[in-house]
Coordinates of C-alpha atoms and ligand atoms in Angstrom, one line a residue:
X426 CA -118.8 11.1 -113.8
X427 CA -122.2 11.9 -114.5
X428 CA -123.2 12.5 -110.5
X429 CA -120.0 14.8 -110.4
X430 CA -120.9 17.2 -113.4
X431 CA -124.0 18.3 -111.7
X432 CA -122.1 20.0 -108.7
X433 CA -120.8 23.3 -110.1
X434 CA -123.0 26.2 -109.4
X435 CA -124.1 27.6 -111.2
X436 CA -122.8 25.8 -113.8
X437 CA -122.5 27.3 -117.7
X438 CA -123.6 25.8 -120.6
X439 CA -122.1 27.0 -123.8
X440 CA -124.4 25.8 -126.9
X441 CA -123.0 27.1 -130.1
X442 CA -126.5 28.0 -132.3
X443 CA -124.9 29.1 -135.1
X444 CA -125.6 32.7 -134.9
X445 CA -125.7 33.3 -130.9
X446 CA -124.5 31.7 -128.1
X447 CA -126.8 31.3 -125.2
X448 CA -124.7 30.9 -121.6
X449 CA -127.6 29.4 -119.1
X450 CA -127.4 29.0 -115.5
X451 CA -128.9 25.7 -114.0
X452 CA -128.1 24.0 -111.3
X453 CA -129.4 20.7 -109.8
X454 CA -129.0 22.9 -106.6
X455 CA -131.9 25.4 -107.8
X456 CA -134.6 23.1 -106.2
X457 CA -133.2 23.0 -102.9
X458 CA -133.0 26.9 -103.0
X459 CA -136.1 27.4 -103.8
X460 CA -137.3 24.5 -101.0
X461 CA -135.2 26.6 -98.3
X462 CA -136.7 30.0 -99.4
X463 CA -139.7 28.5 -99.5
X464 CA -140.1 27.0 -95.9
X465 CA -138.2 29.8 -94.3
X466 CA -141.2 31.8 -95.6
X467 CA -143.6 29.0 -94.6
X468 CA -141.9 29.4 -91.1
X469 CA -141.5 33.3 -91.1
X470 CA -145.0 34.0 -89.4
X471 CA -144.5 31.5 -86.6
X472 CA -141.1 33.8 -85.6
X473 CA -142.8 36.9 -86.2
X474 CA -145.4 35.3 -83.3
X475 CA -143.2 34.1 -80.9
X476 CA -141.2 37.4 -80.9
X477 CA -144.5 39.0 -79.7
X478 CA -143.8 37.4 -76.2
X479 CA -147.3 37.3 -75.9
X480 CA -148.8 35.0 -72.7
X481 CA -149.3 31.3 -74.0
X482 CA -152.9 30.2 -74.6
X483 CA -153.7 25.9 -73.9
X484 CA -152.0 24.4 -76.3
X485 CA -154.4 23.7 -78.7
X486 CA -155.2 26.9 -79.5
X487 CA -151.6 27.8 -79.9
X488 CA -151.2 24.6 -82.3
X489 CA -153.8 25.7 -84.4
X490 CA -153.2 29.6 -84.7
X491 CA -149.4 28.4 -85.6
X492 CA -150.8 25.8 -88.1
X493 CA -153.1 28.1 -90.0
X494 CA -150.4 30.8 -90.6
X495 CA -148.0 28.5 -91.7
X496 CA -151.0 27.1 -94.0
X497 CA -151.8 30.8 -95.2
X498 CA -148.0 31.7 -95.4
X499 CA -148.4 28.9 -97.9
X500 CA -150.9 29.1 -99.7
X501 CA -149.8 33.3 -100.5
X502 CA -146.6 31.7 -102.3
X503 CA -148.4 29.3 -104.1
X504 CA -149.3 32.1 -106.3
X505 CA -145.9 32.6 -107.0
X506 CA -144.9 28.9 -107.6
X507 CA -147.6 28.3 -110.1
X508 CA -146.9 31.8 -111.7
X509 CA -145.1 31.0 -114.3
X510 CA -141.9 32.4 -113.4
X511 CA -139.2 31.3 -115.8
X512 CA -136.9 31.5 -112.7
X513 CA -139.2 28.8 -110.9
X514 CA -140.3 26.5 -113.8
X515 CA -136.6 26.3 -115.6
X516 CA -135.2 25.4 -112.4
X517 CA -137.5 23.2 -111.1
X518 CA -139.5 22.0 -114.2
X519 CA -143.1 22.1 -114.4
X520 CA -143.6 18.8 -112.9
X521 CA -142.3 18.8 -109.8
X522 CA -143.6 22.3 -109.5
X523 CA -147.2 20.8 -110.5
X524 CA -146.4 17.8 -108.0
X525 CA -145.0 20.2 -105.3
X526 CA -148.7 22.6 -105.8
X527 CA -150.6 20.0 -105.6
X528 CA -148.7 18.3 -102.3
X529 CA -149.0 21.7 -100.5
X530 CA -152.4 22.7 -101.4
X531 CA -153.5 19.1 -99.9
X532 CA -151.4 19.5 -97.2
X533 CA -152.5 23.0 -96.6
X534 CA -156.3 22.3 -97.2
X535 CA -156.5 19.1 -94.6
X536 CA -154.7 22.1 -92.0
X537 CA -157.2 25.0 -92.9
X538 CA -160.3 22.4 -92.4
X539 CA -159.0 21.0 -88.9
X540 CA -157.6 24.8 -87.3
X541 CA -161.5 25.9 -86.3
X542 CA -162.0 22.9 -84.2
X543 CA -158.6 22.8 -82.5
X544 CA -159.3 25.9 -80.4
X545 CA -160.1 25.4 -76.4
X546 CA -160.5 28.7 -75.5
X547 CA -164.1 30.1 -76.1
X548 CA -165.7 31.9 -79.4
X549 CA -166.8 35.2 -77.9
X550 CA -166.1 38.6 -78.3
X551 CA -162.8 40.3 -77.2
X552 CA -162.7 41.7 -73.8
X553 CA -162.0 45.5 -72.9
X554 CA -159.2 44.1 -70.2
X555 CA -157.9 41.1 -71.8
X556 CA -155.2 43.1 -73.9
X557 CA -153.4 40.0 -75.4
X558 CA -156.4 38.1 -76.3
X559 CA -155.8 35.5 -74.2
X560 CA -159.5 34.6 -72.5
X561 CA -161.7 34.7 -75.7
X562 CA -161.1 34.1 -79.3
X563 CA -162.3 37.2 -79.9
X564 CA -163.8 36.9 -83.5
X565 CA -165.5 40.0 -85.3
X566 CA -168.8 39.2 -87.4
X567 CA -166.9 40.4 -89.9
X568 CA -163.8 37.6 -89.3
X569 CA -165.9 35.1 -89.1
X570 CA -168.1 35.5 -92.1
X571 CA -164.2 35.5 -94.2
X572 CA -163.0 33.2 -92.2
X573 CA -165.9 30.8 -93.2
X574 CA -165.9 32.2 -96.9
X575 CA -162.1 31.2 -97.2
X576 CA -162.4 27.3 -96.1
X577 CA -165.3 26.5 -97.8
X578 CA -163.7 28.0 -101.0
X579 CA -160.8 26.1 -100.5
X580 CA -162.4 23.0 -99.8
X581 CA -164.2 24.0 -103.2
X582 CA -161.0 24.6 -104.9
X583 CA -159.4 21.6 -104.2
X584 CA -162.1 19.4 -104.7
X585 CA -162.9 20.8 -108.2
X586 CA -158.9 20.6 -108.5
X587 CA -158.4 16.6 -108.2
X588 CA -161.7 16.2 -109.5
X589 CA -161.5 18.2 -112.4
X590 CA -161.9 15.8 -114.8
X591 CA -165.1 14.2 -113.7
X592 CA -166.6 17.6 -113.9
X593 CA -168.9 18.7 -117.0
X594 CA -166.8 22.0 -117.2
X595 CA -164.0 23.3 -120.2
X596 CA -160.6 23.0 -119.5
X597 CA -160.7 27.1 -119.4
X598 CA -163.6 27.4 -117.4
X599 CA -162.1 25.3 -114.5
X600 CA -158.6 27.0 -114.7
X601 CA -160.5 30.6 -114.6
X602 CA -162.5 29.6 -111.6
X603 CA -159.6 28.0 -110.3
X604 CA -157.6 31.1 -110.5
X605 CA -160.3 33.5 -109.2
X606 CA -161.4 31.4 -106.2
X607 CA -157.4 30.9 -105.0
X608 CA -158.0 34.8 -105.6
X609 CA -161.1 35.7 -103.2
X610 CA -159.3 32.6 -100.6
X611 CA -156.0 35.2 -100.5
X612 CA -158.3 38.0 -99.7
X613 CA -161.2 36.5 -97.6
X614 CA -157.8 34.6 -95.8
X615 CA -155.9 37.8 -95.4
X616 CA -158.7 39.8 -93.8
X617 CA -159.7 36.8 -91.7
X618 CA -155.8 36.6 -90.4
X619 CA -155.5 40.3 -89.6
X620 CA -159.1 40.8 -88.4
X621 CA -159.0 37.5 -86.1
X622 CA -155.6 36.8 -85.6
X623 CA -154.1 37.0 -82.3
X624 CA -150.8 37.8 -83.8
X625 CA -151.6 38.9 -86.7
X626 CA -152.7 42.3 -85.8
X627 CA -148.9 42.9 -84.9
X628 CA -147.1 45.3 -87.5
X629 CA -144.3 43.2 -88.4
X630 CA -146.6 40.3 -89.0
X631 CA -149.4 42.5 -90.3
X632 CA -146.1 43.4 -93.0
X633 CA -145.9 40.1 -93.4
X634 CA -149.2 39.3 -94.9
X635 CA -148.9 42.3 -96.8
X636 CA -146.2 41.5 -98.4
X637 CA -146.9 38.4 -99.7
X638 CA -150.4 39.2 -100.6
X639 CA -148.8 41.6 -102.7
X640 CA -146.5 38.9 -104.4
X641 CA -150.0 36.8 -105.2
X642 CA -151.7 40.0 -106.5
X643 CA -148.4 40.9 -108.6
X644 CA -148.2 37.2 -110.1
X645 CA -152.0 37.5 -111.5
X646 CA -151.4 40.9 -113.0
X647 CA -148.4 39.1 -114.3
X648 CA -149.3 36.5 -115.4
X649 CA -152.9 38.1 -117.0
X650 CA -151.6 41.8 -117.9
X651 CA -147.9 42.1 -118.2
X652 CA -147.5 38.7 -120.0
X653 CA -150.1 39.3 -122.7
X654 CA -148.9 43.3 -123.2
X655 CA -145.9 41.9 -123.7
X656 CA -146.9 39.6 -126.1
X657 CA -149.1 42.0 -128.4
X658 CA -145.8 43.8 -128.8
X659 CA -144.2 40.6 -130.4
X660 CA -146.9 38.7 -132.8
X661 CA -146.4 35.5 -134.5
X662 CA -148.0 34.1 -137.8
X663 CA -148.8 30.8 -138.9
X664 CA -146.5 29.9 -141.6
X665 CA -147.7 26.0 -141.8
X666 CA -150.4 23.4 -140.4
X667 CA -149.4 19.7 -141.8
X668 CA -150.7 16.4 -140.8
X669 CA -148.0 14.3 -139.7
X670 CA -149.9 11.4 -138.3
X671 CA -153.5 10.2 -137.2
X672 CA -154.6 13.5 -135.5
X673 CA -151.4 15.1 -135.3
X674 CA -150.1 18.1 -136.4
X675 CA -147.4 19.8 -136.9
X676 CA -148.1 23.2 -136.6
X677 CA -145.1 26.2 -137.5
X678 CA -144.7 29.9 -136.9
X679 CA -142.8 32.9 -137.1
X680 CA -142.5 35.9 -135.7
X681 CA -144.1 39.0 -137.6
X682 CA -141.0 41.2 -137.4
X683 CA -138.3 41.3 -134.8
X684 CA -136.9 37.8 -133.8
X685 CA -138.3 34.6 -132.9
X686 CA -138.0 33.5 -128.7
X687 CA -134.5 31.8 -127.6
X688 CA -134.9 28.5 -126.7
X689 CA -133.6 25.5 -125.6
X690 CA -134.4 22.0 -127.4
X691 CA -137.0 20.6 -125.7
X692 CA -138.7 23.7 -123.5
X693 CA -142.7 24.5 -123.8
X694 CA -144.7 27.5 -124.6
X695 CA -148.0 28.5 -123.9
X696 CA -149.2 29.0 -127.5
X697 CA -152.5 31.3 -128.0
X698 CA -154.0 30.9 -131.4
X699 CA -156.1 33.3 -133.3
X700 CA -157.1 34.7 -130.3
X701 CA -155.8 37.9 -128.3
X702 CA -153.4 37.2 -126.2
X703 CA -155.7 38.5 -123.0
X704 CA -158.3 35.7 -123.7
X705 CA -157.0 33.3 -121.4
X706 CA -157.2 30.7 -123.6
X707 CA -154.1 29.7 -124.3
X708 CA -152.4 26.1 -124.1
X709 CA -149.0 24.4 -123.4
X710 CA -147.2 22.7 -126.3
X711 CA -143.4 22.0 -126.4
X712 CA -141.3 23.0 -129.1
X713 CA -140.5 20.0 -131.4
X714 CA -138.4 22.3 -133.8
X715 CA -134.5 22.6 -132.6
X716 CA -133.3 25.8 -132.2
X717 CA -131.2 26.2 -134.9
X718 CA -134.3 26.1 -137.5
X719 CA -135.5 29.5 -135.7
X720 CA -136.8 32.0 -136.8
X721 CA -139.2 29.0 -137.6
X722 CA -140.6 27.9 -134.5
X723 CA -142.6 24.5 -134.5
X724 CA -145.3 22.4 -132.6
X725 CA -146.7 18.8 -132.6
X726 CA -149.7 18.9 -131.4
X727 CA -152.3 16.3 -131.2
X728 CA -156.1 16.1 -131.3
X729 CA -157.4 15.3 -128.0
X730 CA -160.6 18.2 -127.4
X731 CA -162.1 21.0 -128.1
X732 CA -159.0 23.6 -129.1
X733 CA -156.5 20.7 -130.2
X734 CA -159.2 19.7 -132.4
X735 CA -159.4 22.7 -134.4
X736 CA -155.5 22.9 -135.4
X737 CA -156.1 21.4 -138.7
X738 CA -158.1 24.5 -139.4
X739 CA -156.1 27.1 -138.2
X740 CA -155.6 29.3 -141.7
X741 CA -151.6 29.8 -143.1
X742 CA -151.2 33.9 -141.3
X743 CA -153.3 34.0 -138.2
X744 CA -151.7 35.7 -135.3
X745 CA -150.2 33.6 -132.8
X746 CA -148.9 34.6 -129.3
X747 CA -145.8 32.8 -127.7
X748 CA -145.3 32.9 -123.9
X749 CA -142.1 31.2 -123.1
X750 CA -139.6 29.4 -123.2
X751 CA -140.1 27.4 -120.0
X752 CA -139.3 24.1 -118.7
X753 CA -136.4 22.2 -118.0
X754 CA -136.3 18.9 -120.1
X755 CA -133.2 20.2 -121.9
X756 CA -129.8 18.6 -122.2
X757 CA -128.6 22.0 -121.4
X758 CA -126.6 21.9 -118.6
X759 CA -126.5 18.4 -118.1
X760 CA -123.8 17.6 -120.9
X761 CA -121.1 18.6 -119.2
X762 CA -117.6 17.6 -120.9
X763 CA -116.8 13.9 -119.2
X764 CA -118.1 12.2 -122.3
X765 CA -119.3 9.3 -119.9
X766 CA -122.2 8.1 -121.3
X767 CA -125.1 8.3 -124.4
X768 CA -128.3 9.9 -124.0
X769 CA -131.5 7.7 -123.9
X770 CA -134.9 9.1 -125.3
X771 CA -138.0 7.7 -123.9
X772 CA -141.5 9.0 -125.7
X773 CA -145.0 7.8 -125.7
X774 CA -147.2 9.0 -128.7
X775 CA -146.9 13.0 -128.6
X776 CA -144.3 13.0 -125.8
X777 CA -142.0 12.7 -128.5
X778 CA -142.6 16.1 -129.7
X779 CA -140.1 17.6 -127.3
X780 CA -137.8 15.2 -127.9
X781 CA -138.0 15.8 -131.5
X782 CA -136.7 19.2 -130.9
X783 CA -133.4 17.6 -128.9
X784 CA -132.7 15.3 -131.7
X785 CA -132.9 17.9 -134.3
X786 CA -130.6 19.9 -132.4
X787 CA -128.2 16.7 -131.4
X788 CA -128.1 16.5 -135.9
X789 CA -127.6 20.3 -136.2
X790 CA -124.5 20.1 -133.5
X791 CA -123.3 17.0 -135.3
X792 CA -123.2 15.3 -131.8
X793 CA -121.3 12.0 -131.4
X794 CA -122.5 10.8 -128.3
X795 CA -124.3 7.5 -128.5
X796 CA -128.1 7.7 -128.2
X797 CA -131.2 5.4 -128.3
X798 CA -135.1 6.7 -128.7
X799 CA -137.5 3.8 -127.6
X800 CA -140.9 5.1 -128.7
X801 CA -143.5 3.8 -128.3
X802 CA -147.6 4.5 -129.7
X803 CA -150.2 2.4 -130.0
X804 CA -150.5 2.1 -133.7
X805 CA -148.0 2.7 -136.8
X806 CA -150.5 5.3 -137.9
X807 CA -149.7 7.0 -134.9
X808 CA -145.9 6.9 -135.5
X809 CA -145.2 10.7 -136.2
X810 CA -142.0 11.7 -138.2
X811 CA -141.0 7.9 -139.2
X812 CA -139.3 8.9 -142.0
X813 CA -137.2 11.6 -140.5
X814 CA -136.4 9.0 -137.4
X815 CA -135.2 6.4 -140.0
X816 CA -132.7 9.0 -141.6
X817 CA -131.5 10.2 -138.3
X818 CA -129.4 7.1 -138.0
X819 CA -127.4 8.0 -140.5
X820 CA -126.2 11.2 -139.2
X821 CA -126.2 10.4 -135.2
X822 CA -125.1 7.6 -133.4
X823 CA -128.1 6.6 -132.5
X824 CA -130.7 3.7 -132.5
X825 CA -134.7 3.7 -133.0
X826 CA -136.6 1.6 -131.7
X827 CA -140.5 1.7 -132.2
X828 CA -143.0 -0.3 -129.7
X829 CA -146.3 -0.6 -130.4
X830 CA -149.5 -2.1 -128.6
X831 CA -151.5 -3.2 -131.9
X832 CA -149.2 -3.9 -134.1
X833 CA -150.0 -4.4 -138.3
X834 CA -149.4 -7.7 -139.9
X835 CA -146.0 -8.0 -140.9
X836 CA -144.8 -5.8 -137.8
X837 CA -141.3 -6.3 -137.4
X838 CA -140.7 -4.3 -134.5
X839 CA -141.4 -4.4 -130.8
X840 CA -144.8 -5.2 -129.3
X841 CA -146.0 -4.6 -126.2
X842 CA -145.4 -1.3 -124.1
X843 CA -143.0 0.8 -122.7
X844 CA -142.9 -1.2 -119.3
X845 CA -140.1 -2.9 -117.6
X846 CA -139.6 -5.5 -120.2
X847 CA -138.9 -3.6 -122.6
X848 CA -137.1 -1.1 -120.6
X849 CA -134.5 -4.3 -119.3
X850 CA -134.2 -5.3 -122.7
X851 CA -132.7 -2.2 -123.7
X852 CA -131.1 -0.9 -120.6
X853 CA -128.7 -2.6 -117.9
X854 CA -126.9 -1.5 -114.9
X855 CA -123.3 -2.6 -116.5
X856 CA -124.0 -0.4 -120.1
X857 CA -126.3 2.6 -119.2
X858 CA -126.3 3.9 -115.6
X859 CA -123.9 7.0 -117.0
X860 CA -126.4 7.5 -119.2
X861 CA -129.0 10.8 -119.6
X862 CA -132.8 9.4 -119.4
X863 CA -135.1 11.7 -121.0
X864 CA -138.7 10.8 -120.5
X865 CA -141.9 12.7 -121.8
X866 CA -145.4 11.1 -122.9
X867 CA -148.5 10.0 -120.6
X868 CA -148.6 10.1 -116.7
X869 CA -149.0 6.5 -116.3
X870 CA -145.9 5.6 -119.3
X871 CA -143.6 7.6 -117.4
X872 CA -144.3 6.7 -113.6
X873 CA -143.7 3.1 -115.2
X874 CA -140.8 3.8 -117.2
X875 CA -139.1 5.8 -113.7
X876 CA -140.0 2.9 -111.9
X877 CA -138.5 0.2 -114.5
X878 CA -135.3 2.9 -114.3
X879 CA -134.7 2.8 -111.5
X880 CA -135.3 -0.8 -110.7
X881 CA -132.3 -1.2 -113.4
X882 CA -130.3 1.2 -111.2
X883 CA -130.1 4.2 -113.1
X884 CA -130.1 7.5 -110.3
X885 CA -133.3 9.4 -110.1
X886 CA -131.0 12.4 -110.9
X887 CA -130.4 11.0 -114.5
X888 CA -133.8 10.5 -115.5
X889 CA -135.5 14.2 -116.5
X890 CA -139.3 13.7 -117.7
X891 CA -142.2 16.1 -118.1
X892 CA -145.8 15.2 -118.4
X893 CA -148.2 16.4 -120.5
X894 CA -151.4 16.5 -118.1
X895 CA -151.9 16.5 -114.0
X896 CA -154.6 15.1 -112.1
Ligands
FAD482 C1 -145.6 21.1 -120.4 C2 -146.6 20.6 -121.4 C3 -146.3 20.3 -122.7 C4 -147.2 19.8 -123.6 N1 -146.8 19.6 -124.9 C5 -147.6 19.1 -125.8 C6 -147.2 18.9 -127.2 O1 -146.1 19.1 -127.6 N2 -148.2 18.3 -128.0 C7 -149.4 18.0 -127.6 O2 -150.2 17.6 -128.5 N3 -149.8 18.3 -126.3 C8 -149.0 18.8 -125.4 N4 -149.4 19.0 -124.2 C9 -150.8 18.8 -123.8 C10 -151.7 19.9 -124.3 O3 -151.5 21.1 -123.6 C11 -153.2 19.5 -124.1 O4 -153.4 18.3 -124.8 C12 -154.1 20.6 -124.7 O5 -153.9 21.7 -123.9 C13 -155.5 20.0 -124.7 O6 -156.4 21.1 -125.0 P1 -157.8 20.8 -125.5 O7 -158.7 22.0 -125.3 O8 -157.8 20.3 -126.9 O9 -158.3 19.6 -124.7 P2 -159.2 19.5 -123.4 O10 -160.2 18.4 -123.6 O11 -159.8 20.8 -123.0 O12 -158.1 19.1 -122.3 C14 -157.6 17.8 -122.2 C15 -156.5 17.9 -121.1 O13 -155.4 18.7 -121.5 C16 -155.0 19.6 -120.4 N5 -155.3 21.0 -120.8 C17 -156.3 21.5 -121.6 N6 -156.2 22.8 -121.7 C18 -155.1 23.1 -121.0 C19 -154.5 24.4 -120.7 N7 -155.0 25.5 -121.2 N8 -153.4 24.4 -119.9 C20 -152.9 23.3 -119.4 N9 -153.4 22.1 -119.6 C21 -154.5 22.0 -120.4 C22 -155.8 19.2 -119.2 O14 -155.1 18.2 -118.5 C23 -157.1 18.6 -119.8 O15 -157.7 17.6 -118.9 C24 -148.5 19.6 -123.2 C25 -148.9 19.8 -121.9 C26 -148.0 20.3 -121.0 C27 -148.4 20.5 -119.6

């Protein structure tokens, strides 16, 4: 059984790539690790509180002192979750780690914004006798002028966050502000917590907040200093830029000395391109190459602003920066040896790219297992490696099917979307609920094509997709 398969953990993969054999440790369980971790964390300050024993205030002001901890606790990890850490992302894949981010930083904001106004007990300044802080709130200038700082920043943050599109700013622009506000928020936050805190003014709690600012401050120098010096030591070059369809590229390098990243068909880099790696300007693209082509290592990349739209000019030999491999829309660990089922690939327009890399590797392996691509664009001119697509059905067990919106005269193929029509007509719950469901293209192609998927009855835990943009 499919369901079964999943269990072990951690479970090992073997994937023979001709010259190495990478053993990887994934688990379905990883997610619900990380979710326990994470809310014991969450949860850590409120213990750290109550151990203090301290006299109970009304409860209002104990509800919100509790509240904004557990908020802060939060939003101190968050730097960790969005930090890039292989150990995160592979486990988890980016999007639920983009859909968890943004749940708890809404979550966290609407708590931040309501815990001034929840207090009873009145805003003056600390008493000689009252030792525990129980009569006034006791706020320094100092406390409050951070304290205010931090929630308007982070009402500022999260508006520019959901936002962000409707706002005359670069992609890089908002993602630097974004990272130096969440930045001044941990410190402004931290002081305000210490300085204002009832509890927090305690040494094991004080520890506490220590700590974890210490984790956020260590992702940004790693993400920013360690992960670029890293990358300066291991260069890549452009070895080709071909046009493969209307505005899309595919764009190949290799590493200048020493040997090209490990990867798994159908992971992501952060590609930086004729630029140094400390620019910050760097962009996710998944790998649409398989593995076994390495030391080659290539991208599809479409044309859709300002740095996708200069690909077509990057010159054969400028440097290129790799940081990866991440993500977790791999077969790899989810093949396990039952043989129950096929393997169904699900792209819109470039989402096909990663996919590109699984079926290149599926060919390499000589797999048997019986697969079908439905892919769908909105034009034939935007059907990317049609010719290679047609010939993989004579080495793999596998059907193509292309869907297009407006179609050319003559089209003999699908028309419409990939919605639940088409989805039914290809999939049912008697043939393919042991099947594998990879999914990668627009936001709005795959919540529909999860929807139609599960209306068929295939389990969630099948389906594995990966979007290419969040709101
Ligand atoms: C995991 C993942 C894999 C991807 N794989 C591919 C791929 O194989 N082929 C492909 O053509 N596209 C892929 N993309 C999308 C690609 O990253 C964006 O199209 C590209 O970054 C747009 O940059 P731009 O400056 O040309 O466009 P802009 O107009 O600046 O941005 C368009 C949109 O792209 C996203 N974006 C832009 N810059 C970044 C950045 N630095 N980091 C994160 N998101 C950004 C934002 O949602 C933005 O609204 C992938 C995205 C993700 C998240």
């Amino acid at each position: 059984m499919i369901q079964s398969r999943f269990d072990a953990l951690p479970e090992y993969y073997q994937r023979s790539n001709r010259s190495e054999i990478t053993v990887i440790f994934r688990s379905r369980s990883a997610p619900a690790f990380l979710l326990i971790a994470y809310l014991l964390v969450a949860i850590a300050p409120l213990a750290l509180a109550y151990l203090q024993g301290k006299p109970s205030r009304p409860f209002g002001d104990e509800l919100s002192s509790a509240l904004a901890m557990v908020a802060f606790a939060m939003l101190l990890m968050e730097f960790v979750l969005s930090g890039r850490f292989k150990s995160v992302s592979d486990s988890t894949g980016i999007d639920l780690t983009m859909r968890f981010h943004q749940l708890i930083a809404r979550t966290m904001t609407v708590i931040v914004l309501v815990h001034p106004f929840l207090y009873v007990t009145p805003h003056k300044p600390p008493l000689p006798w009252d030792t525990t802080g129980q009569l006034t709130l006791g706020l320094t200038p100092a406390s409050l002028v951070t304290g205010f700082a931090g929630w308007v920043l982070l009402l500022l943050l999260v508006f520019s966050a959901v936002f962000r599109d409707q706002m005359p700013f670069r992609y890089e622009t908002w993602r630097l502000s974004h990272g130096l506000g969440a930045a001044l928020i941990a410190a402004t936050g931290t002081h305000h917590a210490i300085d204002a805190g009832r509890y927090s003014a305690d040494l094991a709690l004080l520890v506490l907040w220590l700590v974890l600012l210490g984790l956020a401050v260590f992702t940004l120098v790693y993400v920013y200093v360690i992960t670029p010096l890293l990358q300066l030591r291991h260069p890549y070059r452009v070895a080709s830029v071909e046009r493969v369809a209307l505005k899309t590229w595919k764009l190949t390098v290799e590493p200048v000395g020493g040997e090209a990243l490990p990867f798994e068909a159908g992971q992501f880099c952060w590609l930086t391109l004729d630029r140094s790696p400390f620019a910050i300007t760097e962009h996710p693209f998944s790998i649409s190459s398989a593995p076994a082509e390495r030391p080659a290592i290539g991208f599809t990349i479409k044309e859709v602003g300002d740095f996708t739209r200069t690909i077509g000019a990057i010159q054969v030999g400028a440097r290129a920066y790799l940081d990866g491999p991440h993500g977790n829309l791999t077969l790899a660990g989810r093949d396990g040896s039952d043989g129950g089922g096929g393997i169904a690939f699900i792209a819109g327009g470039v989402g096909l790219a990663p996919i590109m890399s699984m079926l290149r590797q599926l060919r390499a392996d000589d797999d048997r297992r019986p697969m079908k691509l439905l892919y769908g664009n909105r034009i034939a001119e935007q059907i990317t490696y049609g010719d290679e697509l047609d010939e993989l059905t004579n080495t793999l067990d596998i059907e193509v099917h292309h869907i297009l919106s407006e179609p050319p005269d003559g089209w003999d193929g699908t028309v419409g979307q990939l919605d639940q029509t088409v989805l039914h007509d290809h999939f049912s719950f008697d043939g393919h609920t042991r099947w594998l469901y990879f999914v990668c293209g627009p936001a709005p192609m795959i919540d529909a094509v999860e929807d139609s998927l599960e209306a068929i009855g295939i389990p969630m835990g099948q389906i594995v997709s990966e979007k290419f943009s969040y709101d």
